[in-house]
Tab-separated table of C-alpha atoms in Angstrom:
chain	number	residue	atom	x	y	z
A	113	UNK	CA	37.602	-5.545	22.470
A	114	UNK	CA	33.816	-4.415	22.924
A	115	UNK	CA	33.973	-2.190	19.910
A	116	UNK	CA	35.064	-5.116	17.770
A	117	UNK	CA	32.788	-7.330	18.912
A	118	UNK	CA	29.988	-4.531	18.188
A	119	UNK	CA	31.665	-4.095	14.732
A	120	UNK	CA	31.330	-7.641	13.952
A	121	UNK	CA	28.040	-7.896	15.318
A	122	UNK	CA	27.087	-5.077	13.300
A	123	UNK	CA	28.551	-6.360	9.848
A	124	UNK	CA	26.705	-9.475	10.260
A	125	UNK	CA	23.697	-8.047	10.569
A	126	UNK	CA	24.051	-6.123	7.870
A	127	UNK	CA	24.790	-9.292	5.883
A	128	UNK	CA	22.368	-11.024	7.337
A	129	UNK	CA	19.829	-8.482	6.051
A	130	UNK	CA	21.366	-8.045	3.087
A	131	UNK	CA	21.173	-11.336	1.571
A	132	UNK	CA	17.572	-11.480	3.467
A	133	UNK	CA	16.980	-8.341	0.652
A	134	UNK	CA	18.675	-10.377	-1.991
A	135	UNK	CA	16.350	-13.745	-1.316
A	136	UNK	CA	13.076	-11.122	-1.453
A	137	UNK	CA	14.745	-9.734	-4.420
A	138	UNK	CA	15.276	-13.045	-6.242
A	139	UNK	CA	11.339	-14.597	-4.937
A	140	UNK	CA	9.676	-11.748	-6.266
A	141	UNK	CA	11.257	-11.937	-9.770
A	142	UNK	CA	10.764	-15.553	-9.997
A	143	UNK	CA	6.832	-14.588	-9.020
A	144	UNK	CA	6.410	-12.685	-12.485
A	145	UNK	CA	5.968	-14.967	-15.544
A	146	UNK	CA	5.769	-13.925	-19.168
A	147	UNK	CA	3.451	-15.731	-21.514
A	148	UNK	CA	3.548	-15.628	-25.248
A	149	UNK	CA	-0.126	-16.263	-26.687
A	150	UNK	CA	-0.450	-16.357	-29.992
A	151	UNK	CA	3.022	-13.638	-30.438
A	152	UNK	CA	1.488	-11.338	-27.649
A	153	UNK	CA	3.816	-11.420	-25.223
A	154	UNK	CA	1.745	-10.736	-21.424
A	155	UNK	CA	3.698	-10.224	-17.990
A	156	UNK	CA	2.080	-11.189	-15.005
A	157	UNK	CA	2.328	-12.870	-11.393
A	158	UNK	CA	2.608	-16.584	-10.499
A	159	UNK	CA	-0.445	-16.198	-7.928
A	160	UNK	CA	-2.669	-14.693	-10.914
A	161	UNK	CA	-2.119	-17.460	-13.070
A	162	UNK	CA	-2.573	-20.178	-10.483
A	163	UNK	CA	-5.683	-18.842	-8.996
A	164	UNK	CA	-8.183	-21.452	-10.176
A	165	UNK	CA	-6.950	-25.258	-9.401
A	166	UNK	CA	-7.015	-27.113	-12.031
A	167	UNK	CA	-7.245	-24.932	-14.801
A	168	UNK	CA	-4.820	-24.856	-17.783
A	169	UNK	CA	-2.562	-21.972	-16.386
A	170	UNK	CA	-2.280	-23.699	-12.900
A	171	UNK	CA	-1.518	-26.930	-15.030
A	172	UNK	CA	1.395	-25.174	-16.648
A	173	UNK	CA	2.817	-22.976	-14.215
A	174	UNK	CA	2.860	-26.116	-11.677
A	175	UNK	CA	4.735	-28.316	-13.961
A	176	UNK	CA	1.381	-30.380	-14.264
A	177	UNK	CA	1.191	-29.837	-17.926
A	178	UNK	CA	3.862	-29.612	-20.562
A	179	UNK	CA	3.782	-26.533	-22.546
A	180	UNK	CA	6.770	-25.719	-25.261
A	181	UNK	CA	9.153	-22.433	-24.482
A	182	UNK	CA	9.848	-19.625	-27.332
A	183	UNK	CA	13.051	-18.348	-28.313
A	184	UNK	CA	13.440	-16.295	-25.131
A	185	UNK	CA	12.215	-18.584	-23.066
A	186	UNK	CA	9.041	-17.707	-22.304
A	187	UNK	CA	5.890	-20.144	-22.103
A	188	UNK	CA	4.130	-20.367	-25.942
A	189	UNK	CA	0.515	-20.909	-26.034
A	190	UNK	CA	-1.116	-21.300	-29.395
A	191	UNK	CA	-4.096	-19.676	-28.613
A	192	UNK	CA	-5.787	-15.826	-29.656
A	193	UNK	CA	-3.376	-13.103	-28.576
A	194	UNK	CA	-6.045	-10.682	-27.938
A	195	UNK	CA	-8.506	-12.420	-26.768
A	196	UNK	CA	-6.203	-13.267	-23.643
A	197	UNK	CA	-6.218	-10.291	-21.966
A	198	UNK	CA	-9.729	-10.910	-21.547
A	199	UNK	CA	-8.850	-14.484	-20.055
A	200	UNK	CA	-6.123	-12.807	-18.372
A	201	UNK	CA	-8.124	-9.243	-16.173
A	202	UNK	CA	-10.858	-12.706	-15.304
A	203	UNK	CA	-8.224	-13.993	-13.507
A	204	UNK	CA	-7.283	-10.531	-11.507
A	205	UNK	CA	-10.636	-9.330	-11.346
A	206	UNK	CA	-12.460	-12.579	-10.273
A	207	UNK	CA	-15.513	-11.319	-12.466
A	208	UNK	CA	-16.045	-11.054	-16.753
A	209	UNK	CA	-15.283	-7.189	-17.609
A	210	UNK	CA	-15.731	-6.564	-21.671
A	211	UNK	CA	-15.832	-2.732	-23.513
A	212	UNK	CA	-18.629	-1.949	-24.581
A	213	UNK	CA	-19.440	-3.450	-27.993
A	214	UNK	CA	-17.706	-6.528	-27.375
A	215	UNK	CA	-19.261	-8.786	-29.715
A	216	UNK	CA	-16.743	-12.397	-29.981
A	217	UNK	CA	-18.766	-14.153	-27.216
A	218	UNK	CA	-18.494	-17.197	-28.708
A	219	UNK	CA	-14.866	-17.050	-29.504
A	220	UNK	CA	-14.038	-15.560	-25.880
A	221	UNK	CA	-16.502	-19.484	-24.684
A	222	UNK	CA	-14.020	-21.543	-26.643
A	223	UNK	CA	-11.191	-19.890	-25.485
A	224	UNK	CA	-12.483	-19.960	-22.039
A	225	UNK	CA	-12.752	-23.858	-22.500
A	226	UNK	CA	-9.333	-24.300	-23.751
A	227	UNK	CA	-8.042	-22.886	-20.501
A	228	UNK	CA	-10.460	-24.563	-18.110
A	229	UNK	CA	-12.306	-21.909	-16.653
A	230	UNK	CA	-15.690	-22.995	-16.470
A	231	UNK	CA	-16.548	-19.663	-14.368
A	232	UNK	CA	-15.694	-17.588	-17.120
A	233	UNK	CA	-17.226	-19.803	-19.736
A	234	UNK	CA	-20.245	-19.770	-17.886
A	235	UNK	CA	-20.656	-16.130	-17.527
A	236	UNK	CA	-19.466	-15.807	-21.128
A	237	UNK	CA	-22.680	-18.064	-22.714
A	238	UNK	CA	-24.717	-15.962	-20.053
A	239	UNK	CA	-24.146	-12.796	-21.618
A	240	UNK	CA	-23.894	-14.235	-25.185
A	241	UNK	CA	-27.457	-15.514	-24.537
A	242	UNK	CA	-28.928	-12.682	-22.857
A	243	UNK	CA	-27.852	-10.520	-25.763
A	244	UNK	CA	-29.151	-12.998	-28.316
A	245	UNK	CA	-32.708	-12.711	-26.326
A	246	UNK	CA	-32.445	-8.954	-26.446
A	247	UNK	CA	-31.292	-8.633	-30.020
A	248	UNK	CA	-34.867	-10.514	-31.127
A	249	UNK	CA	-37.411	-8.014	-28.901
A	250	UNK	CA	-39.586	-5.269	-30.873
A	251	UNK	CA	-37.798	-2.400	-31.355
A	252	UNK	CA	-41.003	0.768	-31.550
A	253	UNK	CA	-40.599	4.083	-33.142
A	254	UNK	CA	-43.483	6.876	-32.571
A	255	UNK	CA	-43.532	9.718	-34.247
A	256	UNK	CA	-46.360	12.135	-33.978
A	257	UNK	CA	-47.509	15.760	-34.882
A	258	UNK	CA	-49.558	17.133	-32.647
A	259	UNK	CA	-49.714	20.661	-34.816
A	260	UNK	CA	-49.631	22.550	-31.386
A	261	UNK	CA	-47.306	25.252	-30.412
A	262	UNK	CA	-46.179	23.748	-26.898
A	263	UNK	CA	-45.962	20.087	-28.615
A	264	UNK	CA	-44.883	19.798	-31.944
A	265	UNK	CA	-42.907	17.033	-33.543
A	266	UNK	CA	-42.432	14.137	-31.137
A	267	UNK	CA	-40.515	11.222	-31.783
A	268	UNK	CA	-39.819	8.177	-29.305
A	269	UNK	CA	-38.116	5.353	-29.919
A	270	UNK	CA	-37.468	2.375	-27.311
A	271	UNK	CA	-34.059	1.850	-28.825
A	272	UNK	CA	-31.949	4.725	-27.059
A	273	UNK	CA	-29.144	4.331	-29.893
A	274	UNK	CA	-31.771	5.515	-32.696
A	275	UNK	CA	-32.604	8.584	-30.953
A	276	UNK	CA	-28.847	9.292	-30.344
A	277	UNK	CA	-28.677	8.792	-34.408
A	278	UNK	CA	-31.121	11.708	-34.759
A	279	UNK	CA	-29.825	13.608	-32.152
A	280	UNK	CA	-26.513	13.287	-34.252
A	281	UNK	CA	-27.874	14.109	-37.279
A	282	UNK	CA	-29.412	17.064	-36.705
A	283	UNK	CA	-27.286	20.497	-34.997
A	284	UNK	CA	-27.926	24.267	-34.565
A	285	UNK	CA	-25.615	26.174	-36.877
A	286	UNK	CA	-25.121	29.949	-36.281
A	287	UNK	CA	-22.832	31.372	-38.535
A	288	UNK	CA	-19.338	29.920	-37.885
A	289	UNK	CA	-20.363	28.675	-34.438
A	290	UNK	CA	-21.587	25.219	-33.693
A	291	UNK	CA	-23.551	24.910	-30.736
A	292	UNK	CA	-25.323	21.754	-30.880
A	293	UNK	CA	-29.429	21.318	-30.081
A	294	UNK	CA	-31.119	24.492	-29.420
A	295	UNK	CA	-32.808	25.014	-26.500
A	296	UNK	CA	-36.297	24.384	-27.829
A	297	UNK	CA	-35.729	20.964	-28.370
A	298	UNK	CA	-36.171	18.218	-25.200
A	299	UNK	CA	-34.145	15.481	-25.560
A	300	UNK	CA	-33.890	12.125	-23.157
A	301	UNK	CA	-32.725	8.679	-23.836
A	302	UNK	CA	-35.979	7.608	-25.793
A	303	UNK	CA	-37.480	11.371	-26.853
A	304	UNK	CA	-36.932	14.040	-28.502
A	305	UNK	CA	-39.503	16.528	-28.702
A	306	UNK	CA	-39.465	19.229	-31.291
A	307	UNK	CA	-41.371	22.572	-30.506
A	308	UNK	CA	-43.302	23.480	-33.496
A	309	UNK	CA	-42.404	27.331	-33.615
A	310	UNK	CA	-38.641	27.660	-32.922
A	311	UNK	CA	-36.717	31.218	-32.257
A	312	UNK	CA	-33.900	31.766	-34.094
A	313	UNK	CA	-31.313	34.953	-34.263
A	314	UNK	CA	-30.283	36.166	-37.250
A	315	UNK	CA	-28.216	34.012	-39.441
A	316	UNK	CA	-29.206	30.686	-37.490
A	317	UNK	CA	-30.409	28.048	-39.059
A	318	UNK	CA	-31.229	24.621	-38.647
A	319	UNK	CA	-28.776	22.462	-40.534
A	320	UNK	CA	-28.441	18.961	-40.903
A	321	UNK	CA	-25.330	17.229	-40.484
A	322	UNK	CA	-24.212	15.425	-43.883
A	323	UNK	CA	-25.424	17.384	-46.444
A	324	UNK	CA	-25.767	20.760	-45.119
A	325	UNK	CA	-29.000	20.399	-46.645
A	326	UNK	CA	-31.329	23.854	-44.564
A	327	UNK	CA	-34.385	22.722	-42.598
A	328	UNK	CA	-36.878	25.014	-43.056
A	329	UNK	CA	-40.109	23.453	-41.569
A	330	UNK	CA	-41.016	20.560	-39.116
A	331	UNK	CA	-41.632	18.805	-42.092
A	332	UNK	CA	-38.559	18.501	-43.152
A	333	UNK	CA	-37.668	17.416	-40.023
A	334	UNK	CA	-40.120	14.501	-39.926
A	335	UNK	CA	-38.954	13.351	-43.427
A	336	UNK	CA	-35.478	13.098	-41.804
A	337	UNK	CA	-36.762	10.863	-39.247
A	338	UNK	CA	-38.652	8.522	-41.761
A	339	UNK	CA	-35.738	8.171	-44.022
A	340	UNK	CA	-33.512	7.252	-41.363
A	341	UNK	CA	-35.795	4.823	-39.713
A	342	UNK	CA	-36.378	3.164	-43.214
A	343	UNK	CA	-32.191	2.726	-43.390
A	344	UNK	CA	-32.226	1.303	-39.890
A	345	UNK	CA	-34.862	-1.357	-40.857
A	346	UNK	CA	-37.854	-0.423	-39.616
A	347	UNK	CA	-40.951	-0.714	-41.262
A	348	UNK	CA	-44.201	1.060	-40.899
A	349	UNK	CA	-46.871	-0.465	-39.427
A	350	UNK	CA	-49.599	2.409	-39.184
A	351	UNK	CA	-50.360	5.821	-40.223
A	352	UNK	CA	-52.538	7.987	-39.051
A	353	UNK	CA	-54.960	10.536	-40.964
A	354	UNK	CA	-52.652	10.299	-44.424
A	355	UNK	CA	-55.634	11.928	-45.971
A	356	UNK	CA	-53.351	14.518	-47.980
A	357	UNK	CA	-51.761	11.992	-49.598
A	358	UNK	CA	-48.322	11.540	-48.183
A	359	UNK	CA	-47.145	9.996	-44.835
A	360	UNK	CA	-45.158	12.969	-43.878
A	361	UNK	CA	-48.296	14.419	-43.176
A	362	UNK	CA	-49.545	12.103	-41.434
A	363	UNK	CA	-49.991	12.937	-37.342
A	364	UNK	CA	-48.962	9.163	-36.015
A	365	UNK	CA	-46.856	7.329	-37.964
A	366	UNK	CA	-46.226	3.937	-36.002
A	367	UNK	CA	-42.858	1.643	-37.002
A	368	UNK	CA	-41.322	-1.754	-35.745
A	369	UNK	CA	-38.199	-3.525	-36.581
C-alpha cells in the first residue's frame, strides 16, 4: 500500500513539474515578438520592446495602439527596415551605438520621433550637430623641406584621414615582395616624415600605388603630396622661398581647406 502511495505521489510530481515546464515553455515563447518594418522581418523580446513607457513599441505591444498584422501574422510597421536595427540595439543597449561612417542622422531623428524615443532622438541631433560643428573647422596641411639628412620631407596634416591617404598611396616594392613603408619613414596619425637619403637593396624601389609610376627623388615625393592635397580641396595659402620658380621647391608650403 506504501509503494503505491509513493508511486502516485511520485507521478504527480512529475506532472506537476511537467506541465510547470510546459507553462515556462509556453511564457517564454509568447515573450519573443516578430516585427515586420518596412519587409525586414526582426525577432526580439517583449521586455525589449516595452522598455520605455510610452513610446510607440510599448503602445503596440500593450494593446495601447492599433497596429495592422502581415500575412503571417506578425506586427507591420511602415517605417525604414534598416534603419530599425538601429532603433532596435537603443533599446537593448540603453545608449546610441552607430559604425563608423554612419552618416543618416537626420533620417535615424525622424525615425526616432516616429517611435517616441526622445532619448534616442536627443542623442541622435547631438551627434548630428557635433559633426556638423566639426565638419566646418580648418583643416591644415604642412609640408616642409628641411634639405637635411636626419629631416627631410615632412608633411603634417591635422586631418588624420589625409595622412592615411598618403600613407596609402605610397609602398616599398622589392621585386615581387610588398612590404609596405620602409623603415626610414616615421609615420603617426598627423606625420609622416620622410628621411632625405633613403637605403635601398638592390632591385627596391619606391613605387607609388596607382600608376606604378618610380619615385626617384624627394621631389617627386612632394609633388605627390601637392597633387593630392589639391584633389582633396585644399588650397595653398603660403609658400615659402619659391625663388626657383616652382612650388615644389619651395621649403614650406602652407594649405587649408
Amino acid at each position: 500500500m506504501e509503494r503505491k502511495i509513493n508511486r502516485r505521489e511520485k507521478e504527480c510530481e512529475e506532472k506537476q513539474s511537467n506541465s510547470e515546464g510546459s507553462e515556462q515553455e509556453k511564457e517564454y515563447k509568447t515573450s519573443l515578438i516578430t516585427l515586420n518594418v518596412g519587409g525586414y522581418l526582426y525577432i526580439t523580446q517583449k521586455q525589449t520592446l516595452t522598455k520605455y513607457p510610452d513610446s510607440f513599441l510599448e503602445g503596440v505591444i500593450n494593446g495601447k495602439i492599433m497596429c495592422p498584422f502581415d500575412a503571417d501574422g506578425h506586427y507591420f510597421i511602415d517605417r525604414d527596415g534598416l534603419l530599425f536595427r538601429h532603433i532596435l540595439n537603443f533599446l537593448r543597449n540603453g545608449e546610441l551605438l552607430l559604425p563608423e561612417g554612419f552618416r543618416e542622422n537626420q533620417l535615424l531623428a525622424q525615425e526616432a520621433d516616429f517611435f517616441q524615443l526622445k532619448v534616442l532622438s536627443d542623442a541622435v541631433k547631438s551627434r548630428w550637430e557635433k559633426e556638423q560643428l566639426a565638419s566646418r573647422e580648418t583643416t591644415f596641411l604642412e609640408i616642409t623641406d628641411s634639405h637635411d639628412r636626419s629631416q627631410g620631407l615632412r608633411i603634417f596634416c591635422n586631418a588624420p584621414d589625409f595622412i592615411a591617404k598618403i600613407k596609402s598611396r605610397i609602398v616599398l616594392v622589392s621585386k615581387s615582395r610588398l612590404d609596405g613603408f620602409p623603415e626610414e619613414f616615421s609615420v603617426s596619425s598627423n606625420i609622416i616624415q620622410f628621411k632625405y637619403f633613403i637605403k635601398s637593396e638592390n632591385g627596391t624601389r619606391l613605387v607609388l600605388k596607382e600608376d606604378n609610376t618610380f619615385v626617384c627623388t624627394l621631389e617627386t615625393l612632394k609633388f605627390e603630396a601637392i597633387m593630392m592635397a589639391l584633389k582633396c580641396g585644399f588650397r595653398l595659402l603660403t609658400s615659402l622661398d619659391c625663388s626657383k620658380g616652382s612650388i615644389v621647391h619651395s621649403d614650406a608650403l602652407h594649405f587649408i581647406k
